CSV table of C-alpha atoms in Angstrom, one decimal:
chain,number,residue,atom,x,y,z
A,1,MET,CA,-93.8,24.0,-13.2
A,2,THR,CA,-94.8,20.9,-15.1
A,3,PRO,CA,-97.7,18.6,-14.2
A,4,GLU,CA,-95.2,16.0,-12.9
A,5,THR,CA,-93.7,18.5,-10.4
A,6,ALA,CA,-96.9,20.4,-9.5
A,7,ALA,CA,-97.1,21.2,-5.8
A,8,LYS,CA,-98.6,18.5,-3.7
A,9,PRO,CA,-99.0,19.8,-0.2
A,10,ALA,CA,-100.3,16.4,1.0
A,11,ASP,CA,-96.9,15.1,0.4
A,12,TRP,CA,-95.6,17.1,3.4
A,13,THR,CA,-98.3,18.8,5.4
A,14,GLY,CA,-99.8,15.6,6.6
A,15,ALA,CA,-96.5,14.9,8.4
A,16,ALA,CA,-95.1,16.0,11.8
A,17,ALA,CA,-91.6,16.8,10.7
A,18,ILE,CA,-89.4,17.6,7.7
A,19,LEU,CA,-85.9,16.0,7.7
A,20,PHE,CA,-83.7,18.1,5.3
A,21,ASP,CA,-80.5,17.1,3.7
A,22,LEU,CA,-78.2,20.2,3.7
A,23,ASP,CA,-75.9,20.5,0.7
A,24,GLY,CA,-78.0,21.0,-2.4
A,25,VAL,CA,-81.3,21.2,-0.5
A,26,LEU,CA,-81.0,24.1,1.9
A,27,THR,CA,-77.7,25.6,0.6
A,28,PRO,CA,-75.9,25.6,-2.7
A,29,THR,CA,-72.8,24.1,-1.0
A,30,ALA,CA,-73.2,20.9,-3.2
A,31,THR,CA,-71.6,22.9,-5.9
A,32,VAL,CA,-68.8,23.8,-3.5
A,33,HIS,CA,-68.4,20.1,-2.7
A,34,GLU,CA,-68.2,19.4,-6.4
A,35,ARG,CA,-65.4,22.0,-6.9
A,36,ALA,CA,-63.5,20.7,-3.8
A,37,TRP,CA,-63.7,17.1,-5.0
A,38,GLN,CA,-62.6,18.0,-8.5
A,39,GLU,CA,-59.6,20.1,-7.2
A,40,LEU,CA,-58.7,17.2,-4.9
A,41,PHE,CA,-58.7,14.5,-7.6
A,42,ASP,CA,-57.3,16.6,-10.3
A,43,GLY,CA,-54.3,17.2,-8.1
A,44,TYR,CA,-54.1,13.6,-7.0
A,45,LEU,CA,-54.5,12.0,-10.5
A,46,ALA,CA,-51.9,14.4,-12.0
A,47,SER,CA,-49.3,12.0,-10.7
A,48,HIS,CA,-51.2,9.0,-12.1
A,49,PRO,CA,-51.3,9.8,-15.9
A,50,GLU,CA,-52.2,6.2,-16.7
A,51,VAL,CA,-55.6,6.6,-14.9
A,52,PRO,CA,-58.5,8.4,-16.5
A,53,GLY,CA,-58.9,11.9,-15.2
A,54,TYR,CA,-61.7,13.2,-13.0
A,55,ARG,CA,-65.0,13.9,-14.9
A,56,GLU,CA,-68.0,15.9,-13.8
A,57,SER,CA,-70.1,12.8,-13.8
A,58,ASP,CA,-67.9,11.1,-11.2
A,59,TYR,CA,-69.4,13.3,-8.5
A,60,PHE,CA,-72.9,12.0,-9.1
A,61,ASP,CA,-71.7,8.4,-9.9
A,62,HIS,CA,-69.4,7.8,-6.9
A,63,ILE,CA,-69.5,10.7,-4.4
A,64,ASP,CA,-72.7,12.7,-4.0
A,65,GLY,CA,-74.5,12.3,-0.7
A,66,LYS,CA,-72.0,9.8,0.8
A,67,PRO,CA,-69.8,10.3,3.9
A,68,ARG,CA,-66.6,11.9,2.8
A,69,PHE,CA,-64.3,8.9,3.2
A,70,ASP,CA,-66.7,6.6,1.4
A,71,GLY,CA,-66.6,9.1,-1.5
A,72,VAL,CA,-62.8,8.8,-1.5
A,73,ARG,CA,-62.9,5.0,-1.5
A,74,ASP,CA,-65.6,4.7,-4.1
A,75,PHE,CA,-64.0,7.1,-6.5
A,76,LEU,CA,-60.6,5.4,-6.2
A,77,ALA,CA,-62.2,2.0,-6.7
A,78,SER,CA,-63.7,3.3,-9.9
A,79,ARG,CA,-60.1,3.9,-11.1
A,80,GLY,CA,-58.9,0.6,-9.8
A,81,ILE,CA,-56.9,2.3,-7.0
A,82,THR,CA,-56.6,1.1,-3.4
A,83,LEU,CA,-54.9,3.2,-0.8
A,84,PRO,CA,-54.2,2.5,2.9
A,85,GLU,CA,-56.8,3.9,5.2
A,86,GLY,CA,-54.5,6.0,7.5
A,87,PRO,CA,-55.6,7.4,10.9
A,88,LEU,CA,-58.8,9.5,11.1
A,89,ASP,CA,-56.7,12.7,11.6
A,90,ASP,CA,-54.2,11.8,8.9
A,91,ASP,CA,-52.1,14.7,7.4
A,92,PRO,CA,-53.9,16.0,4.2
A,93,ALA,CA,-50.6,15.7,2.4
A,94,HIS,CA,-50.6,11.9,2.8
A,95,GLU,CA,-51.9,9.7,0.1
A,96,THR,CA,-54.3,7.6,2.2
A,97,VAL,CA,-58.0,7.5,2.3
A,98,GLN,CA,-58.2,9.6,5.4
A,99,GLY,CA,-55.5,12.0,4.1
A,100,LEU,CA,-57.2,12.6,0.8
A,101,GLY,CA,-60.5,13.1,2.7
A,102,ASN,CA,-59.0,15.6,5.0
A,103,ARG,CA,-57.4,17.4,2.0
A,104,LYS,CA,-60.8,17.7,0.4
A,105,ASN,CA,-62.2,19.1,3.7
A,106,ALA,CA,-59.5,21.7,3.8
A,107,ILE,CA,-60.3,22.8,0.2
A,108,PHE,CA,-64.1,22.9,1.0
A,109,ASN,CA,-63.6,25.0,4.2
A,110,ALA,CA,-61.4,27.5,2.4
A,111,ILE,CA,-64.2,28.1,-0.2
A,112,VAL,CA,-67.0,28.2,2.4
A,113,SER,CA,-65.2,30.7,4.6
A,114,ALA,CA,-66.3,33.4,2.3
A,115,GLY,CA,-69.9,32.8,3.3
A,116,VAL,CA,-73.0,30.8,2.2
A,117,GLU,CA,-76.2,32.1,0.8
A,118,PRO,CA,-79.1,29.6,1.2
A,119,PHE,CA,-81.6,28.8,-1.5
A,120,GLU,CA,-84.4,31.4,-1.3
A,121,GLY,CA,-87.1,28.9,-2.1
A,122,SER,CA,-85.8,26.4,0.5
A,123,VAL,CA,-85.9,29.1,3.1
A,124,ARG,CA,-89.5,30.0,2.2
A,125,PHE,CA,-90.4,26.3,2.4
A,126,LEU,CA,-88.7,26.0,5.8
A,127,GLU,CA,-90.5,29.0,7.1
A,128,ALA,CA,-93.8,27.6,5.8
A,129,ALA,CA,-93.2,24.3,7.6
A,130,LEU,CA,-92.3,26.0,10.9
A,131,ALA,CA,-95.4,28.2,10.6
A,132,ARG,CA,-97.5,25.1,10.4
A,133,GLY,CA,-95.9,23.7,13.5
A,134,LEU,CA,-93.8,21.0,11.9
A,135,LYS,CA,-90.6,20.0,13.6
A,136,VAL,CA,-87.4,20.2,11.4
A,137,ALA,CA,-83.9,18.6,11.5
A,138,VAL,CA,-80.9,18.4,9.2
A,139,VAL,CA,-79.4,15.1,8.2
A,140,SER,CA,-76.2,15.4,6.4
A,141,SER,CA,-73.3,13.1,5.6
A,142,SER,CA,-71.0,16.2,5.9
A,143,ARG,CA,-68.9,16.7,9.0
A,144,ASN,CA,-69.2,20.5,8.2
A,145,ALA,CA,-73.0,20.8,8.6
A,146,PRO,CA,-73.0,23.0,11.7
A,147,ALA,CA,-70.5,25.4,10.2
A,148,VAL,CA,-72.4,25.6,7.0
A,149,LEU,CA,-75.7,26.2,8.8
A,150,GLU,CA,-74.1,28.9,10.8
A,151,ALA,CA,-72.6,30.6,7.7
A,152,ALA,CA,-76.0,30.4,6.0
A,153,GLY,CA,-77.8,32.0,9.0
A,154,LEU,CA,-80.0,28.9,9.5
A,155,SER,CA,-78.6,27.2,12.6
A,156,ARG,CA,-81.2,28.8,14.9
A,157,HIS,CA,-83.9,26.8,13.1
A,158,PHE,CA,-82.4,23.4,13.7
A,159,PRO,CA,-82.0,22.1,17.2
A,160,VAL,CA,-81.4,18.6,15.8
A,161,VAL,CA,-78.5,18.1,13.3
A,162,VAL,CA,-77.3,14.6,12.5
A,163,ASP,CA,-74.1,15.0,10.6
A,164,GLY,CA,-71.0,12.9,9.8
A,165,VAL,CA,-69.6,13.5,13.3
A,166,VAL,CA,-72.8,12.4,15.0
A,167,ALA,CA,-73.1,9.4,12.7
A,168,ALA,CA,-69.6,8.3,13.6
A,169,GLU,CA,-70.2,8.8,17.4
A,170,GLN,CA,-73.4,6.8,17.2
A,171,GLY,CA,-72.0,4.1,14.9
A,172,LEU,CA,-74.6,4.8,12.3
A,173,PRO,CA,-73.9,3.8,8.7
A,174,GLY,CA,-74.1,6.6,6.1
A,175,LYS,CA,-76.6,7.0,3.3
A,176,PRO,CA,-78.0,5.1,1.4
A,177,SER,CA,-78.7,3.4,4.8
A,178,PRO,CA,-81.8,5.1,6.4
A,179,ALA,CA,-80.1,5.0,9.8
A,180,THR,CA,-79.1,8.7,10.1
A,181,TYR,CA,-82.7,9.8,9.1
A,182,GLU,CA,-84.2,7.3,11.6
A,183,TYR,CA,-81.9,8.7,14.3
A,184,ALA,CA,-83.0,12.2,13.6
A,185,ALA,CA,-86.7,11.2,13.8
A,186,LYS,CA,-85.9,9.6,17.2
A,187,LEU,CA,-84.2,12.8,18.5
A,188,LEU,CA,-87.4,14.6,17.5
A,189,ASP,CA,-89.4,12.1,19.5
A,190,LEU,CA,-91.2,11.0,16.3
A,191,SER,CA,-91.6,7.8,14.3
A,192,SER,CA,-90.3,7.5,10.8
A,193,PRO,CA,-93.8,7.5,9.2
A,194,GLU,CA,-94.4,10.9,10.7
A,195,CYS,CA,-91.4,12.4,8.9
A,196,VAL,CA,-90.7,13.6,5.4
A,197,VAL,CA,-87.3,13.2,3.9
A,198,VAL,CA,-86.0,16.0,1.5
A,199,GLU,CA,-83.0,15.1,-0.6
A,200,ASP,CA,-81.2,16.0,-3.8
A,201,ALA,CA,-78.7,13.1,-3.9
A,202,VAL,CA,-79.5,9.6,-5.2
A,203,SER,CA,-78.0,8.0,-2.1
A,204,GLY,CA,-80.1,10.2,0.1
A,205,VAL,CA,-83.3,9.4,-1.7
A,206,GLN,CA,-82.4,5.8,-1.5
A,207,ALA,CA,-81.9,6.2,2.3
A,208,GLY,CA,-85.4,7.8,2.6
A,209,ARG,CA,-86.9,5.1,0.5
A,210,ALA,CA,-85.3,2.3,2.5
A,211,GLY,CA,-86.9,3.6,5.7
A,212,SER,CA,-90.6,3.8,6.5
A,213,PHE,CA,-90.9,7.5,6.1
A,214,HIS,CA,-94.1,9.5,5.3
A,215,SER,CA,-92.7,10.5,1.9
A,216,VAL,CA,-89.4,11.3,0.1
A,217,ILE,CA,-89.2,14.6,-1.8
A,218,GLY,CA,-86.5,14.9,-4.3
A,219,VAL,CA,-85.0,18.2,-5.3
A,220,ASP,CA,-83.4,18.1,-8.7
A,221,ARG,CA,-80.1,20.1,-8.5
A,222,GLY,CA,-78.5,18.1,-11.3
A,223,ALA,CA,-79.0,14.4,-10.5
A,224,GLY,CA,-82.0,14.3,-12.9
A,225,ARG,CA,-85.7,14.1,-12.2
A,226,GLN,CA,-86.1,10.5,-13.5
A,227,THR,CA,-83.0,9.4,-11.7
A,228,LEU,CA,-84.4,10.6,-8.4
A,229,LEU,CA,-87.8,9.0,-9.1
A,230,ASP,CA,-86.1,5.7,-10.0
A,231,ALA,CA,-84.1,5.9,-6.7
A,232,GLY,CA,-87.4,6.1,-4.8
A,233,ALA,CA,-88.6,9.7,-4.6
A,234,THR,CA,-92.3,10.2,-4.0
A,235,LEU,CA,-92.1,13.3,-6.2
A,236,VAL,CA,-89.4,15.6,-7.5
A,237,VAL,CA,-89.4,19.4,-7.7
A,238,ASN,CA,-86.9,21.9,-9.0
A,239,ASP,CA,-87.4,24.2,-6.0
A,240,LEU,CA,-89.0,23.6,-2.7
A,241,GLN,CA,-91.1,26.7,-3.1
A,242,GLU,CA,-93.2,24.7,-5.5
A,243,LEU,CA,-94.6,22.8,-2.4
A,244,ILE,CA,-96.0,25.8,-0.6
A,245,PRO,CA,-99.8,25.9,-1.1
């Protein structure tokens, strides 16, 4: 632990709730998303040899933390490609924004079906927060959040889950807008300044920073410590266990 990431309990224990992102914060499913996106775009771009192939950096530059279909649009835009939208339930075989998004979801679910092991340090931090009487919620752009929480054995801890499905139903813009985090605070009967946001993605940290939250804790799972600080994180840790007094 470096001085820059030393535990600072005041950054969360003075709050009334912790609002967790899911993928990359509570569970290592961010890496599963990365694999699924790469498989999707490797396959799609195979028929477009004139376009630069998918690179590891594309995930963090264009996709990470965003609603699935925004990720499709933004990646394609980075390659100068525009596709028709297609219906929300479009066939995954179709080359539309919705079709590609649904294809990625099928790939992701096939990988996750084998089970999910949550980050041990994150579980300890969650338990510490609950032991201190803090409320908790999950705020995720993914439409698979309830299934991932169930697979990880964490669903019982989270009566409030604001995921991609809830956001669509409520007409809430995705991250980097703070709207989904603000809605989670509302469901907990709390104000934004009473809630801590915990995020590993730049767009998620930006969402927390854009709202009037108690603090924004960044977890560096690959985005980079300075990148998360520049995006607005109050502090950045490598593991949430660092924040347990």
